[in-house]
PDB file of C-alpha atoms in Angstrom:
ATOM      1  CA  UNK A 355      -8.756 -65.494  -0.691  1.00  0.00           C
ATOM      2  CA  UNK A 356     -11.709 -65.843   1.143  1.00  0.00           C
ATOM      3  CA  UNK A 357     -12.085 -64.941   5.241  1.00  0.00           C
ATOM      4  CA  UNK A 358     -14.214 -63.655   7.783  1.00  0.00           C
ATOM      5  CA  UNK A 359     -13.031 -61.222  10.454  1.00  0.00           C
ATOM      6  CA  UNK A 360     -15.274 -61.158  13.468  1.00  0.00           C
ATOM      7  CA  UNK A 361     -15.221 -59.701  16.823  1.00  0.00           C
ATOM      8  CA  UNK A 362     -12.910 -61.290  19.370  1.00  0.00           C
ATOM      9  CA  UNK A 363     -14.229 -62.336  23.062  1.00  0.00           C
ATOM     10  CA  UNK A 364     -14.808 -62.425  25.439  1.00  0.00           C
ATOM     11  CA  UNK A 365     -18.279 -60.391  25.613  1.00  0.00           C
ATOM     12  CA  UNK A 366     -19.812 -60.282  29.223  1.00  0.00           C
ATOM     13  CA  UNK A 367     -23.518 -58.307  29.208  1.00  0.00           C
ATOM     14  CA  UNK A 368     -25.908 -58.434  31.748  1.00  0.00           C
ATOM     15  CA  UNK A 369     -29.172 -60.097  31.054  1.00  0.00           C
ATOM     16  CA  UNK A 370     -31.635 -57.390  28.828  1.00  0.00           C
ATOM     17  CA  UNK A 371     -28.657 -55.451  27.255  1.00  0.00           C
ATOM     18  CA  UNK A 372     -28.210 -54.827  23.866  1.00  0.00           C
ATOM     19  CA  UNK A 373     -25.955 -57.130  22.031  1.00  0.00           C
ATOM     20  CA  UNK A 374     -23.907 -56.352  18.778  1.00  0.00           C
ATOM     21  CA  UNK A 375     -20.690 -59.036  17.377  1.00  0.00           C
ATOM     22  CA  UNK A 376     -19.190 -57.449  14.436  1.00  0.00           C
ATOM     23  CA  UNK A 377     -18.503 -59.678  11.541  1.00  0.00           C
ATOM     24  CA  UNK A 378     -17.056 -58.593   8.110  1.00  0.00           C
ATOM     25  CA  UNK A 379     -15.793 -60.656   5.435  1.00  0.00           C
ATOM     26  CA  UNK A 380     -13.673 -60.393   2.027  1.00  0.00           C
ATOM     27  CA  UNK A 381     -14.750 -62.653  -0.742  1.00  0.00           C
ATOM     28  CA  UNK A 382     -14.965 -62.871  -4.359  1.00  0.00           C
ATOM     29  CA  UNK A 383     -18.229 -63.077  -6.130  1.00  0.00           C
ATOM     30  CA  UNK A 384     -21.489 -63.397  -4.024  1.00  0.00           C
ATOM     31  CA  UNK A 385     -21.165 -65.386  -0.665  1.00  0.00           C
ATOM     32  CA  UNK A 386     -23.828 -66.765   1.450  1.00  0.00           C
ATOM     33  CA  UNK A 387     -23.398 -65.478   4.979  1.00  0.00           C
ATOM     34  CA  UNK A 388     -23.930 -67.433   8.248  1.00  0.00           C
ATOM     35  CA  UNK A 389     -23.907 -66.933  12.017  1.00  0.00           C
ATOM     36  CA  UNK A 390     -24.085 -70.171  14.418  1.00  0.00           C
ATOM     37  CA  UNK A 391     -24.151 -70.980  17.641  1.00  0.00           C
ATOM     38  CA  UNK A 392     -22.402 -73.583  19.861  1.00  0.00           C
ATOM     39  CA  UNK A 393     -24.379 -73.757  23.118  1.00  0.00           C
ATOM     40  CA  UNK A 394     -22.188 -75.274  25.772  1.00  0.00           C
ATOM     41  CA  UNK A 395     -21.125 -79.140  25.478  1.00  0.00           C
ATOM     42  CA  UNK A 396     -23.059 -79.096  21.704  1.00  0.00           C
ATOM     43  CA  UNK A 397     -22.188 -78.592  18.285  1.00  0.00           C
ATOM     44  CA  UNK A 398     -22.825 -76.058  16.033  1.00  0.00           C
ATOM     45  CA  UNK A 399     -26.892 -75.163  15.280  1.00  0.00           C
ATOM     46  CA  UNK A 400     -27.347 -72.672  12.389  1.00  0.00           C
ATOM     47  CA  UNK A 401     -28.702 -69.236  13.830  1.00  0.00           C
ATOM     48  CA  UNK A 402     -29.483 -67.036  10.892  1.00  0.00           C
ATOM     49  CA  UNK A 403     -28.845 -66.629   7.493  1.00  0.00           C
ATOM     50  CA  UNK A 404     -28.811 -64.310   4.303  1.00  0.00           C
ATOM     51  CA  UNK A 405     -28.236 -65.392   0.701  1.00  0.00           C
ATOM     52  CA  UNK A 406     -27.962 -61.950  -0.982  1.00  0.00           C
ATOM     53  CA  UNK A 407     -27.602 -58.545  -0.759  1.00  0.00           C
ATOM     54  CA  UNK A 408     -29.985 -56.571   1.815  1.00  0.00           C
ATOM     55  CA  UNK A 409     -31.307 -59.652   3.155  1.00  0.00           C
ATOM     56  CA  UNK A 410     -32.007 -59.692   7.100  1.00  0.00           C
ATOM     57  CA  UNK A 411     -31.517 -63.062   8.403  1.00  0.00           C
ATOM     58  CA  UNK A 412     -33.463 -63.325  11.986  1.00  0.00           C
ATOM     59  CA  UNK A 413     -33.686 -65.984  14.776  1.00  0.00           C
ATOM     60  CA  UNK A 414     -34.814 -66.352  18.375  1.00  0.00           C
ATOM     61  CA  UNK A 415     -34.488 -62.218  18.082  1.00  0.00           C
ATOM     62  CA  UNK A 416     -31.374 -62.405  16.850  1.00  0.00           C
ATOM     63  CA  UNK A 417     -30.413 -60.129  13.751  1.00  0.00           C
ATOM     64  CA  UNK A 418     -28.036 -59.855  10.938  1.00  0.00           C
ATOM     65  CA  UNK A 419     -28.644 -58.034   7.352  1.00  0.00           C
ATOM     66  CA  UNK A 420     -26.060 -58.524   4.734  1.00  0.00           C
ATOM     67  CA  UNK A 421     -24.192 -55.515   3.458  1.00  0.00           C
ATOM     68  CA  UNK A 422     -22.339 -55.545   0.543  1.00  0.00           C
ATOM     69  CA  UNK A 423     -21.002 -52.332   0.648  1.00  0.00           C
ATOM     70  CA  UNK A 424     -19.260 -52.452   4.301  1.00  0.00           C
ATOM     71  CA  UNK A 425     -18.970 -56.352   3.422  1.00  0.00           C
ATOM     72  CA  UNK A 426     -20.609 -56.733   7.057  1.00  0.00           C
ATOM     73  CA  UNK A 427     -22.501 -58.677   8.636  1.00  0.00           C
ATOM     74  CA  UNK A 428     -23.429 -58.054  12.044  1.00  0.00           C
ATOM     75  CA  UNK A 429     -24.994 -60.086  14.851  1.00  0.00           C
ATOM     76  CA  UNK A 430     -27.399 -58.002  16.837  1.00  0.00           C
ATOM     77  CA  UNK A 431     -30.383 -58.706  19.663  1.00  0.00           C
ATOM     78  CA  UNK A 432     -32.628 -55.908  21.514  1.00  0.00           C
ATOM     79  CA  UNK A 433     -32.489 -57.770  25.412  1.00  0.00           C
ATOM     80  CA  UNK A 434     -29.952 -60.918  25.707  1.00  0.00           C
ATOM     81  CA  UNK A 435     -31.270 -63.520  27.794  1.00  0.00           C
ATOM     82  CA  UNK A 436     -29.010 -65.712  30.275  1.00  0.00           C
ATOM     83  CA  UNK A 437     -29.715 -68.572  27.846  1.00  0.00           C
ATOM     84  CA  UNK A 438     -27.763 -66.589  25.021  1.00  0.00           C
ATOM     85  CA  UNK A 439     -24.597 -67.228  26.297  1.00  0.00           C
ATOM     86  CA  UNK A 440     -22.875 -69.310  23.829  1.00  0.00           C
ATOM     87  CA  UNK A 441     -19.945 -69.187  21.171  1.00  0.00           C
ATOM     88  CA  UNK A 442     -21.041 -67.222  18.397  1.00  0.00           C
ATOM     89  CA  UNK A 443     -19.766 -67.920  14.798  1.00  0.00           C
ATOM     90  CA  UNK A 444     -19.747 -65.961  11.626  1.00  0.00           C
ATOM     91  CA  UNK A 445     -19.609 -67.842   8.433  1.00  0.00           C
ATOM     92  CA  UNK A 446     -19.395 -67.733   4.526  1.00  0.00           C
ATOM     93  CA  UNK A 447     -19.922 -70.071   1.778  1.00  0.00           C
ATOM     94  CA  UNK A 448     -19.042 -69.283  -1.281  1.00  0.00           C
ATOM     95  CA  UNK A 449     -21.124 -71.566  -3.180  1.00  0.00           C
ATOM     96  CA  UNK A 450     -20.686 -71.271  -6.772  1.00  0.00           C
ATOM     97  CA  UNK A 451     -16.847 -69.829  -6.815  1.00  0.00           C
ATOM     98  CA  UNK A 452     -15.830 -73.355  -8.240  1.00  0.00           C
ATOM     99  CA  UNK A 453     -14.929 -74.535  -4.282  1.00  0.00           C
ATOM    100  CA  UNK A 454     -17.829 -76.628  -3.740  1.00  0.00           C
ATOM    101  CA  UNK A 455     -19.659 -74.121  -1.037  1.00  0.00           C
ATOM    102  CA  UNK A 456     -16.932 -74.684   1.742  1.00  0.00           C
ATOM    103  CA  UNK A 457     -17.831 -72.580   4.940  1.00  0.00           C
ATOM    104  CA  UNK A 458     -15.544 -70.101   6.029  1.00  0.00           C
ATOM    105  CA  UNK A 459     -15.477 -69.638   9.451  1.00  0.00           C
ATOM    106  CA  UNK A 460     -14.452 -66.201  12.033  1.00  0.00           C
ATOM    107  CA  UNK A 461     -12.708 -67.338  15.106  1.00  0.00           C
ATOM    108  CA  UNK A 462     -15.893 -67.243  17.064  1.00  0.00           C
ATOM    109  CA  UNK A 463     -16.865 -65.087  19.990  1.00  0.00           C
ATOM    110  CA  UNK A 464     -17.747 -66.203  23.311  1.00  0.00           C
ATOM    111  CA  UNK A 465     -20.417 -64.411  25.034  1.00  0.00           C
ATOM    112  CA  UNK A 466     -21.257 -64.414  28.624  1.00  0.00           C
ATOM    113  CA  UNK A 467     -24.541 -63.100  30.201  1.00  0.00           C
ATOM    114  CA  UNK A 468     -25.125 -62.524  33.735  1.00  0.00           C
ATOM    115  CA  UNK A 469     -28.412 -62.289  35.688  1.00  0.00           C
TER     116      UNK A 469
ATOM    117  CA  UNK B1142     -35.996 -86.815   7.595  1.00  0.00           C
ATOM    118  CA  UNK B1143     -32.711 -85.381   7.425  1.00  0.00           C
ATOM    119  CA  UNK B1144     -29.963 -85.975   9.907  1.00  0.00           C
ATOM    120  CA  UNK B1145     -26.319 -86.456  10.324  1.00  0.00           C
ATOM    121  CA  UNK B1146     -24.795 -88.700  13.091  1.00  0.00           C
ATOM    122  CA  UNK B1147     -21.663 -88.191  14.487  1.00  0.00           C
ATOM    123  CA  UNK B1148     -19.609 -90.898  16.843  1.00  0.00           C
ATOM    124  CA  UNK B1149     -18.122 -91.072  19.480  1.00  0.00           C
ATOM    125  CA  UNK B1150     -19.122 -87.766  21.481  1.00  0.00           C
ATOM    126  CA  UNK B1151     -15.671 -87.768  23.412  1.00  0.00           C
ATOM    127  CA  UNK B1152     -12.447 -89.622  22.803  1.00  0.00           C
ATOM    128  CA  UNK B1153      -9.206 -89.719  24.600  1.00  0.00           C
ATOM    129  CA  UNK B1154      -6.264 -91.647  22.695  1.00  0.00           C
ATOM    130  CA  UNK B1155      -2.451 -91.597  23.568  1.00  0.00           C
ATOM    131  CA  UNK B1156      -0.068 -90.203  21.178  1.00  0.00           C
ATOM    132  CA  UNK B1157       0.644 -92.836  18.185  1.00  0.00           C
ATOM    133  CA  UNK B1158      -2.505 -94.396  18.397  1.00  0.00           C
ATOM    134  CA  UNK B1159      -4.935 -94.472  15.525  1.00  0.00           C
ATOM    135  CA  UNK B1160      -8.101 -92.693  14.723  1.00  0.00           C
ATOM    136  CA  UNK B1161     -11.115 -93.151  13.287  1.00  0.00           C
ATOM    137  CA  UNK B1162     -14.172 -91.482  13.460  1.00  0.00           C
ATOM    138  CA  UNK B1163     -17.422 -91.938  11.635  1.00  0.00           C
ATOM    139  CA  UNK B1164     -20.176 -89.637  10.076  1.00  0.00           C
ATOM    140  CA  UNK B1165     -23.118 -90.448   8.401  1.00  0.00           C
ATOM    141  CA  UNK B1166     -25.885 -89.015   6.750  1.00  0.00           C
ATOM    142  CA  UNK B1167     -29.970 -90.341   6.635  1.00  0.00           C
ATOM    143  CA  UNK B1168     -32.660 -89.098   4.453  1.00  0.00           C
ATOM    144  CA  UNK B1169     -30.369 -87.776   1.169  1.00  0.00           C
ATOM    145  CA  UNK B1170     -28.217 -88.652  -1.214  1.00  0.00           C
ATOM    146  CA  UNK B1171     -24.702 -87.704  -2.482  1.00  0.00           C
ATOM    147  CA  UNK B1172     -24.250 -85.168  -0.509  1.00  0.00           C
ATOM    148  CA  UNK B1173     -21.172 -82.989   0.062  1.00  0.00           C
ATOM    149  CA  UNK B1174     -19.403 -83.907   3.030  1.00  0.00           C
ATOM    150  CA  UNK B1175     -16.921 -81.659   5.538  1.00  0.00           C
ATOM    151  CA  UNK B1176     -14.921 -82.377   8.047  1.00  0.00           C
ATOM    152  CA  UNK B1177     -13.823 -79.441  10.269  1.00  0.00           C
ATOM    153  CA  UNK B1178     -12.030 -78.456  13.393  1.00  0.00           C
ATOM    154  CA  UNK B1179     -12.104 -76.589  16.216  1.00  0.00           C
ATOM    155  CA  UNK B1180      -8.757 -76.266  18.244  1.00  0.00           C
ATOM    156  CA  UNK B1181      -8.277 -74.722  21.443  1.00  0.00           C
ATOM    157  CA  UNK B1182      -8.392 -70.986  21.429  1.00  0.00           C
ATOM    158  CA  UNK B1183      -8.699 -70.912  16.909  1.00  0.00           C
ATOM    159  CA  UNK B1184     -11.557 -70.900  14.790  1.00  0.00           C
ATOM    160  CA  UNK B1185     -13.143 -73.720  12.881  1.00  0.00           C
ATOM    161  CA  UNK B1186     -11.177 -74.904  10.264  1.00  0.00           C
ATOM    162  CA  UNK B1187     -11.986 -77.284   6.948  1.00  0.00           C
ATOM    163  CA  UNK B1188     -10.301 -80.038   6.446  1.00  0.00           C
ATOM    164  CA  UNK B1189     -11.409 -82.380   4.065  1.00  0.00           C
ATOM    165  CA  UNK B1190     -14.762 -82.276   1.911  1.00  0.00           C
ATOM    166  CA  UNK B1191     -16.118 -84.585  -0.702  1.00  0.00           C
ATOM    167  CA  UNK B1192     -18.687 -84.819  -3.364  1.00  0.00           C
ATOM    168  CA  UNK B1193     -19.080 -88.348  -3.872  1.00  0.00           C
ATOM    169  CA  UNK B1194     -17.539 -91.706  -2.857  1.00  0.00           C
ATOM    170  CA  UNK B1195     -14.254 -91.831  -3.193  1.00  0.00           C
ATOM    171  CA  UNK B1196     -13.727 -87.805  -3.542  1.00  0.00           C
ATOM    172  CA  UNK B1197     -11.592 -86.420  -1.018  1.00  0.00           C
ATOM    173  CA  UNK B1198     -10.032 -82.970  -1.122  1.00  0.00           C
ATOM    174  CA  UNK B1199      -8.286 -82.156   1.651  1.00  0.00           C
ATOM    175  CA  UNK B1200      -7.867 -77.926   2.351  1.00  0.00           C
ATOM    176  CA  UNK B1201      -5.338 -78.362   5.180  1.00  0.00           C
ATOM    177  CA  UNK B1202      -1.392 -80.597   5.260  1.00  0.00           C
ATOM    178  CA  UNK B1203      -1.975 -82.552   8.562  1.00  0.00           C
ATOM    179  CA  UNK B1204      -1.461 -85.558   9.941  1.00  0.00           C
ATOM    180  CA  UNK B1205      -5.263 -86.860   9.015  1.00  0.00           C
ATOM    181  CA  UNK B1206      -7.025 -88.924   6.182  1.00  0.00           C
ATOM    182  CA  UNK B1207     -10.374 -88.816   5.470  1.00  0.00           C
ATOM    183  CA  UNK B1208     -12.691 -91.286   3.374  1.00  0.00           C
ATOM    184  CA  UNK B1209     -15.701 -91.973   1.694  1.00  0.00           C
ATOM    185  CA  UNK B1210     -16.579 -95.442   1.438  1.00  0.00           C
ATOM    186  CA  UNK B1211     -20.227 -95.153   0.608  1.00  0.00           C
ATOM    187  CA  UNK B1212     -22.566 -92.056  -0.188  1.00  0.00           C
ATOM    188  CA  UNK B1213     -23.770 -91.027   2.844  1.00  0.00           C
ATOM    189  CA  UNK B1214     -20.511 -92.644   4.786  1.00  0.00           C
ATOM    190  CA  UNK B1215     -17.654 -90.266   5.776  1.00  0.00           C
ATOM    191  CA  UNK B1216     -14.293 -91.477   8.040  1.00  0.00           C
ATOM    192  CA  UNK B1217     -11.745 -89.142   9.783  1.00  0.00           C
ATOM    193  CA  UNK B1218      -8.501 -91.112  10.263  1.00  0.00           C
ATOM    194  CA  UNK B1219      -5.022 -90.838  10.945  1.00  0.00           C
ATOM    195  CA  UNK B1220      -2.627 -93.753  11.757  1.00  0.00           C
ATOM    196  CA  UNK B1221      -0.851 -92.263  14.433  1.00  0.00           C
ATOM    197  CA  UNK B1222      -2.071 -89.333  16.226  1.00  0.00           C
ATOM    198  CA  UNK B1223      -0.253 -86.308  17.587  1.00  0.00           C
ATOM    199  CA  UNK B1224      -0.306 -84.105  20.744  1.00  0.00           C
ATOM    200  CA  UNK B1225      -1.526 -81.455  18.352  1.00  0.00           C
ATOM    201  CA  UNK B1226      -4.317 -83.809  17.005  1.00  0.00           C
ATOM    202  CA  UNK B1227      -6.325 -82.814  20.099  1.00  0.00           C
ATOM    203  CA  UNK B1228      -9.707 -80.298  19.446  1.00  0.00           C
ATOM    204  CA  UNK B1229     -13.033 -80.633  18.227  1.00  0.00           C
ATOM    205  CA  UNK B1230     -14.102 -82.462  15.461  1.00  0.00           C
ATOM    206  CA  UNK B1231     -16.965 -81.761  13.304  1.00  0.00           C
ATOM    207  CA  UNK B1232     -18.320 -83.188  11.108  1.00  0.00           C
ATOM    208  CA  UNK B1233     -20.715 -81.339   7.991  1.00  0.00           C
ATOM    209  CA  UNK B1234     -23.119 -82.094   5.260  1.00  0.00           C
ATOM    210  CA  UNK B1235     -24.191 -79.014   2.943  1.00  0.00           C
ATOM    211  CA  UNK B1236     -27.869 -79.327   2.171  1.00  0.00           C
ATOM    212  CA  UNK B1237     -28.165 -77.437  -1.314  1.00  0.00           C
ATOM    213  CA  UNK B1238     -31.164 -76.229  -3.222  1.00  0.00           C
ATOM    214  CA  UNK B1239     -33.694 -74.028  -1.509  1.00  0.00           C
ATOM    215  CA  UNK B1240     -33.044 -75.101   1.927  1.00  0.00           C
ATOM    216  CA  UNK B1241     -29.378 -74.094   1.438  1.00  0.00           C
ATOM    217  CA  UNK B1242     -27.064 -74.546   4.258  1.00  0.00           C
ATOM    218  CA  UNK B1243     -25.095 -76.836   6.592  1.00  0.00           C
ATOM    219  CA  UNK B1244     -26.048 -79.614   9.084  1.00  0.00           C
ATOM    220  CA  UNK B1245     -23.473 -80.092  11.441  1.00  0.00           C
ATOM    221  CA  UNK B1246     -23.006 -83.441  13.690  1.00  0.00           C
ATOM    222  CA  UNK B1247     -22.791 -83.083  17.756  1.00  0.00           C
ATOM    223  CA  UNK B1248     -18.931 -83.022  16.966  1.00  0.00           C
ATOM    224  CA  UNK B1249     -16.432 -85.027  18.742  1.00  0.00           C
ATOM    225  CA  UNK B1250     -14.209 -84.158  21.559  1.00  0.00           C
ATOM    226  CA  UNK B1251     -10.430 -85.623  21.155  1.00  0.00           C
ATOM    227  CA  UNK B1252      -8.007 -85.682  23.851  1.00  0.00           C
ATOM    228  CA  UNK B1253      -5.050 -86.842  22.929  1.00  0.00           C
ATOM    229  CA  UNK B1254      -2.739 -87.307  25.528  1.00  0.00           C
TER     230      UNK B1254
END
């Protein structure tokens, strides 16, 4: 079936580093792929996203392109801010495999930047 | 416009007491509907979605019911709930066409104790 395998947290950074959260997935046909973000005592706001194949999806300088061949899709941002820290969430819908779209989500990873 | 309301924010209910929480959509129609959640220390997880009133698949066994009374109307229940019950509960609505993706509610925090 269907999952998403993403990197487990804690991440702690300090404040300009570079940030990467690993996220592959296994699915049949062509999946759209997701990251969001769950800010402290919120719910979940959609980050990014890419439809198809070699898209970049980009956000608030946050990064992901859609590889089919590594079935990846990787969270990445040049200098994290103290405001970044937040759960991260990988996601998949597989809209059009006869399930109705349902998002498929990685565990999350919870990411932690000091000043 | 578009938005999805979510109630209440934060609930704590002893165990074998009912449930019922309430999500609703503005500015569409029949859309498809999720319910998901988040327990301590586990991923998001889907448990009930529906197309249309009435239409209610549910992904996970559990010790929940979900409903759809009207279009934009969706109701997490459960007639008595469980230590276990406790997490995050979110609720979903998948906005299809160009603008495809999902709108999630401000979720709900359950304590059950």
């Amino acid at each position: 079936g269907n999952s998403v395998t993403q990197m487990e947290g804690p991440v702690t950074l300090s404040e300009e580093a570079f940030l990467t959260i690993n996220c592959t997935y296994t699915a049949t046909g062509y999946p759209s792929l997701f990251w969001y973000v769950q800010y402290p005592g919120e719910g979940l706001q959609l980050l990014l996203k890419a439809t198809k194949a070699d898209d970049k999806g980009s956000n608030k300088g946050f990064e992901a392109t859609y590889r089919k061949e590594t079935t990846s899709f990787h969270l990445e941002k040049g200098s994290v801010q103290v405001s970044d820290s937040a759960v991260y969430f990988c996601a998949l819908s597989d809209l059009g495999g006869g399930s109705q779209g349902n998002l498929i989500f990685g565990k999350g990873t919870k990411l932690s930047v000091k000043p | 416009s578009q938005t999805i309301h979510q109630w209440p924010a934060t609930l704590v209910q002893p165990v074998g007491s009912p449930l019922s929480l309430e999500c609703t959509v503005e500015g569409t129609s029949n859309p498809n509907l999720y319910w998901y959640r988040q327990a301590a220390g586990r991923g998001l997880q889907l448990l009930f979605y529906s197309v249309g009133i009435g239409q209610i698949s549910s992904e996970v066994p559990q010790n929940l019911s979900a409903s759809r009374p009207q279009d934009r109307q969706f109701i997490l229940s459960s007639k008595k709930l469980l230590l276990s019950d406790s997490g995050f509960y979110l609720c979903a609505w998948e906005r299809l066409g160009e603008d495809y993706g999902y709108t999630f509610g401000s979720g709900t925090r359950l304590t059950v104790v």
